[in-house]
């Protein structure tokens, strides 16, 4: 992703990664990486667009929810509460990516 690790946020398992690409290019590149690794993009939530439709403004922000049922299903069967963390998520605020899970 051409990224530089910028540290953990609040030590809660959230990793910030700066991107050298623009917002749209970063999101597109991430989608390509996920597809190349056999991941399924379950949802793409455009928080900025949702805010705009509600008459509000906010910086660009998008959440990608992705995973692979072959890997995630056995984990959720063994530990159902893991479904709170799975599938994996990436939040893309303008200028950086945040990886959750």
Tab-separated table of C-alpha atoms in Angstrom:
chain	number	residue	atom	x	y	z
A	1	UNK	CA	0.000	0.000	0.000
A	2	UNK	CA	3.037	2.285	0.058
A	3	UNK	CA	2.287	3.086	3.691
A	4	UNK	CA	4.244	4.097	6.743
A	5	UNK	CA	3.290	2.746	10.152
A	6	UNK	CA	2.339	5.625	12.431
A	7	UNK	CA	1.659	3.764	15.704
A	8	UNK	CA	-1.292	2.487	17.736
A	9	UNK	CA	-4.299	4.594	18.694
A	10	UNK	CA	-5.098	4.317	22.408
A	11	UNK	CA	-3.311	0.943	22.536
A	12	UNK	CA	-6.630	-0.757	21.729
A	13	UNK	CA	-5.522	-2.769	18.716
A	14	UNK	CA	-6.114	0.033	16.240
A	15	UNK	CA	-3.215	0.640	13.916
A	16	UNK	CA	-2.860	3.879	11.929
A	17	UNK	CA	-1.090	3.621	8.591
A	18	UNK	CA	-0.353	6.738	6.529
A	19	UNK	CA	-0.885	6.410	2.785
A	20	UNK	CA	1.228	8.039	0.106
A	21	UNK	CA	-1.771	7.883	-2.262
A	22	UNK	CA	-4.807	10.144	-2.471
A	23	UNK	CA	-8.035	9.090	-0.795
A	24	UNK	CA	-9.765	7.518	-3.813
A	25	UNK	CA	-6.574	5.837	-4.998
A	26	UNK	CA	-5.925	4.432	-1.505
A	27	UNK	CA	-9.423	2.927	-1.289
A	28	UNK	CA	-9.156	1.514	-4.825
A	29	UNK	CA	-5.723	0.045	-4.118
A	30	UNK	CA	-6.986	-1.591	-0.931
A	31	UNK	CA	-9.940	-3.109	-2.810
A	32	UNK	CA	-7.515	-4.522	-5.388
A	33	UNK	CA	-5.300	-5.987	-2.650
A	34	UNK	CA	-8.293	-7.633	-0.977
A	35	UNK	CA	-9.482	-9.169	-4.253
A	36	UNK	CA	-5.981	-10.410	-5.069
A	37	UNK	CA	-5.864	-12.190	-1.705
A	38	UNK	CA	-9.262	-13.862	-2.140
A	39	UNK	CA	-11.056	-11.639	0.352
A	40	UNK	CA	-14.712	-10.692	-0.053
A	41	UNK	CA	-15.689	-7.032	0.302
A	42	UNK	CA	-18.930	-7.377	2.273
A	43	UNK	CA	-19.658	-3.663	2.662
A	44	UNK	CA	-18.325	-0.274	1.677
A	45	UNK	CA	-19.793	2.471	3.861
A	46	UNK	CA	-19.327	6.059	2.701
A	47	UNK	CA	-19.725	8.047	5.923
A	48	UNK	CA	-19.065	11.339	4.125
A	49	UNK	CA	-21.829	10.707	1.599
A	50	UNK	CA	-24.215	9.656	4.366
A	51	UNK	CA	-23.420	12.846	6.306
A	52	UNK	CA	-23.973	14.955	3.180
A	53	UNK	CA	-27.387	13.341	2.587
A	54	UNK	CA	-28.253	14.285	6.182
A	55	UNK	CA	-27.220	17.900	5.535
A	56	UNK	CA	-23.954	17.604	7.462
A	57	UNK	CA	-20.304	17.877	6.463
A	58	UNK	CA	-17.282	15.861	7.496
A	59	UNK	CA	-13.867	14.968	6.078
A	60	UNK	CA	-13.719	12.046	3.639
A	61	UNK	CA	-14.215	8.780	5.498
A	62	UNK	CA	-15.067	5.283	4.294
A	63	UNK	CA	-15.319	1.921	6.061
A	64	UNK	CA	-14.528	-1.301	4.204
A	65	UNK	CA	-15.773	-4.535	5.768
A	66	UNK	CA	-14.076	-7.632	4.386
A	67	UNK	CA	-13.087	-11.192	5.093
A	68	UNK	CA	-13.037	-14.771	3.948
A	69	UNK	CA	-15.801	-17.124	5.146
A	70	UNK	CA	-13.450	-20.125	4.896
A	71	UNK	CA	-11.249	-18.556	7.566
A	72	UNK	CA	-13.798	-16.644	9.619
A	73	UNK	CA	-16.534	-19.259	9.901
A	74	UNK	CA	-14.497	-21.813	11.913
A	75	UNK	CA	-13.364	-19.047	14.261
A	76	UNK	CA	-16.947	-17.873	14.848
A	77	UNK	CA	-18.186	-21.447	15.346
A	78	UNK	CA	-15.481	-22.070	17.955
A	79	UNK	CA	-15.928	-18.670	19.626
A	80	UNK	CA	-19.240	-17.013	18.680
A	81	UNK	CA	-18.332	-13.702	20.319
A	82	UNK	CA	-15.515	-13.349	17.764
A	83	UNK	CA	-18.289	-12.255	15.374
A	84	UNK	CA	-18.023	-8.878	17.125
A	85	UNK	CA	-14.550	-8.523	15.581
A	86	UNK	CA	-15.151	-10.405	12.338
A	87	UNK	CA	-15.314	-9.675	9.523
A	88	UNK	CA	-12.294	-7.416	9.425
A	89	UNK	CA	-12.641	-3.681	8.891
A	90	UNK	CA	-10.542	-0.834	7.524
A	91	UNK	CA	-11.529	2.773	8.148
A	92	UNK	CA	-10.153	5.186	5.605
A	93	UNK	CA	-10.228	8.733	6.908
A	94	UNK	CA	-8.591	11.291	4.624
A	95	UNK	CA	-4.833	10.747	4.582
A	96	UNK	CA	-4.599	7.505	6.543
A	97	UNK	CA	-5.969	4.005	6.953
A	98	UNK	CA	-7.031	2.424	10.230
A	99	UNK	CA	-7.044	-1.351	10.547
A	100	UNK	CA	-9.434	-2.966	13.002
A	101	UNK	CA	-9.460	-6.626	13.887
